[in-house]
Amino acid sequence: MYQWRKFDFFEEKYGGKIPDDVTGDIQCCSSGRGKVVIGSNDGSVSFLDRGIKFDSGFQAHSSSVLFLQHLKQRNFLVTVGEDEQISPQQSGMCLKVFDLDKVQEEGTSSSAPECIGILRMFTNQFPEAKITSFLVLEEVPPILLIAIGLDNGCIYCVKGDIARERITRFKLQVDGRSTITGLGFRMDGQALLLFAVTPDSVNLFSMQAQPPKLQTLDHIGGSVDTVTMSDRSELIVGRPEAVYFYEVDGRGPCWAFEGEKKFMGWFRGYLLCVIADSKTGNTVFNVYDLRNRLIAYSIVVGKVSNMLCEWGNIILITADKSLLCITEKDMESKLDMLFKKNLYTVAINLVQSQHADAAATANVMRKYGDHLYGKQDFDEAMSQYINTIGYLEPSFVIQKFLDAQRIYNLTNYLEKLHEKGLASKDHTTLLLNCYTKLKDVEKLNTFIRKEDGIGELKFDVETAIRVCRAANYHEHAMYVAKKAGKHEWYLKILLEDLGNYDEALQYVSSLEPSQAGVTIKEYGKILIEHKPKETIDILMRLCTEQGTPNGVYLSMLPSPVDFINVFVQHPHSLMHFLERYAEIVKDSPAQAEINNTLLELYLSRDLNFPSISLSENGLDQDLTDHSVAPAVSKADPEKRTNTDSKDAMEKDCTERQQKGLELLKMAWPSDLEQPLYDVDLAIILCEMNSFKEGLLYLYEKMKLYKEVIACYMQNHDHEGLIACCKRLGDSGKGGDPSLWADLLKYFGEIGEDCSKEVKEVLTYIERDDILPPIIVLQTLAKNPCLTLSVIKDYIARKLEQESKIIEEDRRAVEKYQETTKNMRKEIEDLRTNARIFQLSKCTTCTFTLDIPAVHFMCMHSFHQRCLGDNEKECPECAPEYRSLMEMKRSLEQNSKDQDLFFQQVKSSKDGFSVIAEYFGKGIISKTSDATS
């Protein structure tokens, strides 16, 4: 076997003599639960603490302690030793179980644990023999399984609760000639197995079978103390030529460690061997790291009598009662040792075999990579750096390989970084730049398309798109954008880089409506510029129920208003789009906004015509086509073109204004109080663009009649002005008669000869008695071009009419004066002269009047009994009197209601007559003293 490297991964912690309190010669040892237990040939058991100092002891057997085992699950100590014989026929060999948690007094000076079970080892059924091996298995408490190997090839087994003497004893036979040199239990699933080693064989008992089934695994064995079990329940047997491992199915790996094996053990994955070196005559203790194929520690020792592990240490006890503790160094110390020797591969294997954390492993690999980088072994260095991904900052590695000559290594590292999903945007940019510099299209394809149809991409999508786009790898950029659902990027490449408008439109059409709407808002300007018709078709599908499932409400669909911004430089396309939409959708929630936009388009005179409209209708090319060119005048083609453009502009403006007027009327049905557009905006648009027809319609619809006639006045349209007043000034049809007064004022201030018009106006003023003659004279007197003959007939008729009214008023005055005179005379007569009552009958009952009777000044007489309690007023005249008084109170109350007074004044044709009536009724004739 080749020579393994030796290292000092362990160190001596302390050594020295075992305390003198441990009496007799040491026969056996055990460890567990933080103490070392020593059995001596004088029958005593001693406990040593962590400092290898005597802790306690007791007398377990009267003669000698041959074997002992400190249990792990329960604080029990099981011993096998010699006691006094009860009879010559019965052996003194006993098995005892001590409960170390229970102490019983032994005299007055010492204490011992309670012995909870004693079992005589040999009986008639189990003949006496020399005990060569001993092993205890803790099953489910309180069950113990104890195996005792003898020199006659038998194994005595005891199973059960020894404390309660509920046990089963049985015997296993290997052969009749060999000594049982070692035992080992193994749990294989639910099956319990027992390894039994003799000098000539390795055997396996299946304890589940009844009786247990014997199987011979090998025909070579081992001696006492050279049998142990690994932490994976493998049986280990040491022989002079090698160390053998056994599984349940036979011999496993073999390690050719030469030399006679004195002791074998297992500690934290290390194989422990005490070997007698025949060449030097020394006894050597070796610690083997089988996985990494190295000797972790080696030291020359004396004659070892016992070997055990406790407190994380390996404890060797020699025949002269000396003790040596060996402890493993920490990982950092071991690695420093290896780094100084540049044994990086050993260091990596070491940290991996001892299951160190991933960060520690990565740190070792980083140092190894640095070492290789210093040796300019860049490929191998990068393989180590790749193993540090996730623990080492990528920039540390990237900076080392930014040189152009190492671009392949850098590319490899960045690829691994992306595979593990730890790449940032900068890493993606760098990797793609590497591909493009190497012009490695195959790798670029692999990187971009390797996860085709499998989940999300493991790199920053926008970064990849930008890099591929900058390097003119447009197909790759489009692939990434499409797979990642980055529709805006996909369209940006198609439109801005490739100019493929048809494919862009197809892609938008394939998107979900919500996504299509977003992309149209962003890139609709470009599409409208180059493909107006197709783009409008897509917008129509989005904004209407065309192509959508039945039952989709308009409120859930996009509004055309949301897309107006894409038509900024293309008003005719916008007009076409909104007209198509309005034809299909009659009750859109955004109908008012749509109508406002259409009105602005219809009424505006400046739409950058003709360049945009011609290009939108595909006419730009026609203007430059050879077939059209001959039609242009050769003498002055530019002038001809300008003339045609102006004519086309005027025609287009006229058509649009006509559409605007139709929209104004259609969007304001007679049954609606308010129109389906902004009236104020419509008026502003009409005024800004001098659209008289629309302005007149709006004013008339809003009953702003004075503004209507003001429009005619501005245009000096006398005929239209009079016709308008005829239509709007008829109070019988809900018109405003005061329009005639405004019209008369207009003719009075115009400064022109308008006699014909004034005569016609006066006809309507006289018919409806709109103005007094004096106001008419004062108004018309301002126009120097008018003569008296214009109003002569009107004045004559008015004077005659006034004369008749004056005569009627004079007769009424005389009548009222006569009535007043008679009333005053009657009042005076009542005050000064006596009244003679000559009625002989009661006014109420018409019977003859008798006493007591009541006479009133109104000449009515009544029986007192007919009047009842009401003797103060005449029953016949009282209703009329109360009616008069109520009328008086009502008039006085009305005198305080100023709103009613002014309303009557305004609504009356002759406001002065209302005021005169109030004075005549005495309502406002009273005055009050301001100081009272």
PDB file of N, CA, C and O in Angstrom, residues 638-672:
ATOM      1  N   GLU A 638     -46.316  75.249 -59.502  1.00  0.00           N
ATOM      2  CA  GLU A 638     -46.437  75.573 -58.071  1.00  0.00           C
ATOM      3  C   GLU A 638     -47.699  76.375 -57.804  1.00  0.00           C
ATOM      4  O   GLU A 638     -48.427  76.127 -56.842  1.00  0.00           O
ATOM      5  N   LYS A 639     -48.008  77.314 -58.659  1.00  0.00           N
ATOM      6  CA  LYS A 639     -49.220  78.126 -58.493  1.00  0.00           C
ATOM      7  C   LYS A 639     -50.456  77.277 -58.627  1.00  0.00           C
ATOM      8  O   LYS A 639     -51.418  77.416 -57.878  1.00  0.00           O
ATOM      9  N   ARG A 640     -50.439  76.346 -59.614  1.00  0.00           N
ATOM     10  CA  ARG A 640     -51.588  75.462 -59.818  1.00  0.00           C
ATOM     11  C   ARG A 640     -51.813  74.585 -58.571  1.00  0.00           C
ATOM     12  O   ARG A 640     -52.942  74.400 -58.125  1.00  0.00           O
ATOM     13  N   THR A 641     -50.737  74.111 -58.038  1.00  0.00           N
ATOM     14  CA  THR A 641     -50.845  73.254 -56.853  1.00  0.00           C
ATOM     15  C   THR A 641     -51.394  74.029 -55.665  1.00  0.00           C
ATOM     16  O   THR A 641     -52.246  73.541 -54.916  1.00  0.00           O
ATOM     17  N   ASN A 642     -50.941  75.262 -55.460  1.00  0.00           N
ATOM     18  CA  ASN A 642     -51.421  76.068 -54.343  1.00  0.00           C
ATOM     19  C   ASN A 642     -52.907  76.369 -54.496  1.00  0.00           C
ATOM     20  O   ASN A 642     -53.666  76.363 -53.519  1.00  0.00           O
ATOM     21  N   THR A 643     -53.331  76.649 -55.741  1.00  0.00           N
ATOM     22  CA  THR A 643     -54.747  76.930 -55.976  1.00  0.00           C
ATOM     23  C   THR A 643     -55.615  75.716 -55.666  1.00  0.00           C
ATOM     24  O   THR A 643     -56.658  75.813 -55.009  1.00  0.00           O
ATOM     25  N   ASP A 644     -55.170  74.565 -56.119  1.00  0.00           N
ATOM     26  CA  ASP A 644     -55.922  73.339 -55.847  1.00  0.00           C
ATOM     27  C   ASP A 644     -55.993  73.061 -54.351  1.00  0.00           C
ATOM     28  O   ASP A 644     -57.028  72.627 -53.831  1.00  0.00           O
ATOM     29  N   SER A 645     -54.922  73.327 -53.651  1.00  0.00           N
ATOM     30  CA  SER A 645     -54.897  73.078 -52.217  1.00  0.00           C
ATOM     31  C   SER A 645     -55.858  73.995 -51.481  1.00  0.00           C
ATOM     32  O   SER A 645     -56.573  73.566 -50.573  1.00  0.00           O
ATOM     33  N   LYS A 646     -55.895  75.267 -51.918  1.00  0.00           N
ATOM     34  CA  LYS A 646     -56.819  76.199 -51.259  1.00  0.00           C
ATOM     35  C   LYS A 646     -58.266  75.806 -51.512  1.00  0.00           C
ATOM     36  O   LYS A 646     -59.101  75.868 -50.606  1.00  0.00           O
ATOM     37  N   ASP A 647     -58.565  75.407 -52.723  1.00  0.00           N
ATOM     38  CA  ASP A 647     -59.927  74.980 -53.028  1.00  0.00           C
ATOM     39  C   ASP A 647     -60.303  73.748 -52.215  1.00  0.00           C
ATOM     40  O   ASP A 647     -61.416  73.639 -51.687  1.00  0.00           O
ATOM     41  N   ALA A 648     -59.371  72.819 -52.155  1.00  0.00           N
ATOM     42  CA  ALA A 648     -59.637  71.602 -51.372  1.00  0.00           C
ATOM     43  C   ALA A 648     -59.814  71.938 -49.897  1.00  0.00           C
ATOM     44  O   ALA A 648     -60.648  71.342 -49.206  1.00  0.00           O
ATOM     45  N   MET A 649     -59.041  72.914 -49.415  1.00  0.00           N
ATOM     46  CA  MET A 649     -59.158  73.310 -48.014  1.00  0.00           C
ATOM     47  C   MET A 649     -60.531  73.905 -47.734  1.00  0.00           C
ATOM     48  O   MET A 649     -61.172  73.573 -46.726  1.00  0.00           O
ATOM     49  N   GLU A 650     -60.982  74.790 -48.616  1.00  0.00           N
ATOM     50  CA  GLU A 650     -62.283  75.413 -48.418  1.00  0.00           C
ATOM     51  C   GLU A 650     -63.400  74.379 -48.485  1.00  0.00           C
ATOM     52  O   GLU A 650     -64.349  74.407 -47.682  1.00  0.00           O
ATOM     53  N   LYS A 651     -63.282  73.472 -49.417  1.00  0.00           N
ATOM     54  CA  LYS A 651     -64.299  72.430 -49.537  1.00  0.00           C
ATOM     55  C   LYS A 651     -64.325  71.551 -48.293  1.00  0.00           C
ATOM     56  O   LYS A 651     -65.390  71.228 -47.759  1.00  0.00           O
ATOM     57  N   ASP A 652     -63.151  71.184 -47.819  1.00  0.00           N
ATOM     58  CA  ASP A 652     -63.079  70.347 -46.638  1.00  0.00           C
ATOM     59  C   ASP A 652     -63.634  71.076 -45.423  1.00  0.00           C
ATOM     60  O   ASP A 652     -64.355  70.489 -44.603  1.00  0.00           O
ATOM     61  N   CYS A 653     -63.290  72.364 -45.297  1.00  0.00           N
ATOM     62  CA  CYS A 653     -63.770  73.143 -44.147  1.00  0.00           C
ATOM     63  C   CYS A 653     -65.291  73.248 -44.160  1.00  0.00           C
ATOM     64  O   CYS A 653     -65.944  73.110 -43.130  1.00  0.00           O
ATOM     65  N   THR A 654     -65.850  73.480 -45.361  1.00  0.00           N
ATOM     66  CA  THR A 654     -67.306  73.587 -45.484  1.00  0.00           C
ATOM     67  C   THR A 654     -67.986  72.278 -45.104  1.00  0.00           C
ATOM     68  O   THR A 654     -68.992  72.261 -44.377  1.00  0.00           O
ATOM     69  N   GLU A 655     -67.444  71.178 -45.591  1.00  0.00           N
ATOM     70  CA  GLU A 655     -68.033  69.870 -45.270  1.00  0.00           C
ATOM     71  C   GLU A 655     -67.951  69.577 -43.777  1.00  0.00           C
ATOM     72  O   GLU A 655     -68.908  69.061 -43.181  1.00  0.00           O
ATOM     73  N   ARG A 656     -66.832  69.923 -43.191  1.00  0.00           N
ATOM     74  CA  ARG A 656     -66.684  69.644 -41.760  1.00  0.00           C
ATOM     75  C   ARG A 656     -67.621  70.519 -40.928  1.00  0.00           C
ATOM     76  O   ARG A 656     -68.217  70.060 -39.947  1.00  0.00           O
ATOM     77  N   GLN A 657     -67.771  71.787 -41.316  1.00  0.00           N
ATOM     78  CA  GLN A 657     -68.678  72.657 -40.570  1.00  0.00           C
ATOM     79  C   GLN A 657     -70.119  72.192 -40.703  1.00  0.00           C
ATOM     80  O   GLN A 657     -70.904  72.291 -39.748  1.00  0.00           O
ATOM     81  N   GLN A 658     -70.447  71.669 -41.861  1.00  0.00           N
ATOM     82  CA  GLN A 658     -71.795  71.129 -42.030  1.00  0.00           C
ATOM     83  C   GLN A 658     -72.008  69.931 -41.118  1.00  0.00           C
ATOM     84  O   GLN A 658     -73.072  69.767 -40.499  1.00  0.00           O
ATOM     85  N   LYS A 659     -70.992  69.073 -41.014  1.00  0.00           N
ATOM     86  CA  LYS A 659     -71.065  67.944 -40.076  1.00  0.00           C
ATOM     87  C   LYS A 659     -71.176  68.442 -38.635  1.00  0.00           C
ATOM     88  O   LYS A 659     -71.901  67.856 -37.819  1.00  0.00           O
ATOM     89  N   GLY A 660     -70.459  69.522 -38.365  1.00  0.00           N
ATOM     90  CA  GLY A 660     -70.521  70.077 -37.015  1.00  0.00           C
ATOM     91  C   GLY A 660     -71.905  70.570 -36.669  1.00  0.00           C
ATOM     92  O   GLY A 660     -72.403  70.345 -35.553  1.00  0.00           O
ATOM     93  N   LEU A 661     -72.578  71.260 -37.619  1.00  0.00           N
ATOM     94  CA  LEU A 661     -73.929  71.744 -37.372  1.00  0.00           C
ATOM     95  C   LEU A 661     -74.885  70.576 -37.173  1.00  0.00           C
ATOM     96  O   LEU A 661     -75.762  70.613 -36.291  1.00  0.00           O
ATOM     97  N   GLU A 662     -74.730  69.531 -37.961  1.00  0.00           N
ATOM     98  CA  GLU A 662     -75.582  68.352 -37.797  1.00  0.00           C
ATOM     99  C   GLU A 662     -75.365  67.713 -36.427  1.00  0.00           C
ATOM    100  O   GLU A 662     -76.320  67.269 -35.780  1.00  0.00           O
ATOM    101  N   LEU A 663     -74.101  67.690 -35.981  1.00  0.00           N
ATOM    102  CA  LEU A 663     -73.817  67.108 -34.668  1.00  0.00           C
ATOM    103  C   LEU A 663     -74.418  67.961 -33.559  1.00  0.00           C
ATOM    104  O   LEU A 663     -74.957  67.427 -32.572  1.00  0.00           O
ATOM    105  N   LEU A 664     -74.339  69.291 -33.709  1.00  0.00           N
ATOM    106  CA  LEU A 664     -74.931  70.180 -32.699  1.00  0.00           C
ATOM    107  C   LEU A 664     -76.422  69.911 -32.541  1.00  0.00           C
ATOM    108  O   LEU A 664     -76.950  69.913 -31.420  1.00  0.00           O
ATOM    109  N   LYS A 665     -77.083  69.688 -33.642  1.00  0.00           N
ATOM    110  CA  LYS A 665     -78.527  69.463 -33.592  1.00  0.00           C
ATOM    111  C   LYS A 665     -78.852  68.052 -33.121  1.00  0.00           C
ATOM    112  O   LYS A 665     -79.757  67.848 -32.306  1.00  0.00           O
ATOM    113  N   MET A 666     -78.128  67.080 -33.641  1.00  0.00           N
ATOM    114  CA  MET A 666     -78.425  65.683 -33.315  1.00  0.00           C
ATOM    115  C   MET A 666     -78.137  65.371 -31.841  1.00  0.00           C
ATOM    116  O   MET A 666     -78.850  64.588 -31.210  1.00  0.00           O
ATOM    117  N   ALA A 667     -77.092  66.003 -31.281  1.00  0.00           N
ATOM    118  CA  ALA A 667     -76.701  65.705 -29.902  1.00  0.00           C
ATOM    119  C   ALA A 667     -77.479  66.532 -28.887  1.00  0.00           C
ATOM    120  O   ALA A 667     -77.166  66.482 -27.697  1.00  0.00           O
ATOM    121  N   TRP A 668     -78.454  67.322 -29.371  1.00  0.00           N
ATOM    122  CA  TRP A 668     -79.319  68.075 -28.435  1.00  0.00           C
ATOM    123  C   TRP A 668     -80.761  67.837 -28.831  1.00  0.00           C
ATOM    124  O   TRP A 668     -81.426  68.700 -29.379  1.00  0.00           O
ATOM    125  N   PRO A 669     -81.260  66.626 -28.519  1.00  0.00           N
ATOM    126  CA  PRO A 669     -82.663  66.328 -28.850  1.00  0.00           C
ATOM    127  C   PRO A 669     -83.605  67.226 -28.062  1.00  0.00           C
ATOM    128  O   PRO A 669     -83.250  67.784 -27.010  1.00  0.00           O
ATOM    129  N   SER A 670     -84.823  67.337 -28.564  1.00  0.00           N
ATOM    130  CA  SER A 670     -85.797  68.228 -27.927  1.00  0.00           C
ATOM    131  C   SER A 670     -86.211  67.742 -26.539  1.00  0.00           C
ATOM    132  O   SER A 670     -86.667  68.523 -25.704  1.00  0.00           O
ATOM    133  N   ASP A 671     -86.052  66.434 -26.275  1.00  0.00           N
ATOM    134  CA  ASP A 671     -86.479  65.911 -24.984  1.00  0.00           C
ATOM    135  C   ASP A 671     -85.411  66.040 -23.910  1.00  0.00           C
ATOM    136  O   ASP A 671     -85.637  65.652 -22.758  1.00  0.00           O
ATOM    137  N   LEU A 672     -84.234  66.561 -24.263  1.00  0.00           N
ATOM    138  CA  LEU A 672     -83.161  66.718 -23.287  1.00  0.00           C
ATOM    139  C   LEU A 672     -82.992  68.186 -22.931  1.00  0.00           C
ATOM    140  O   LEU A 672     -82.994  69.066 -23.793  1.00  0.00           O
TER     141      LEU A 672
END
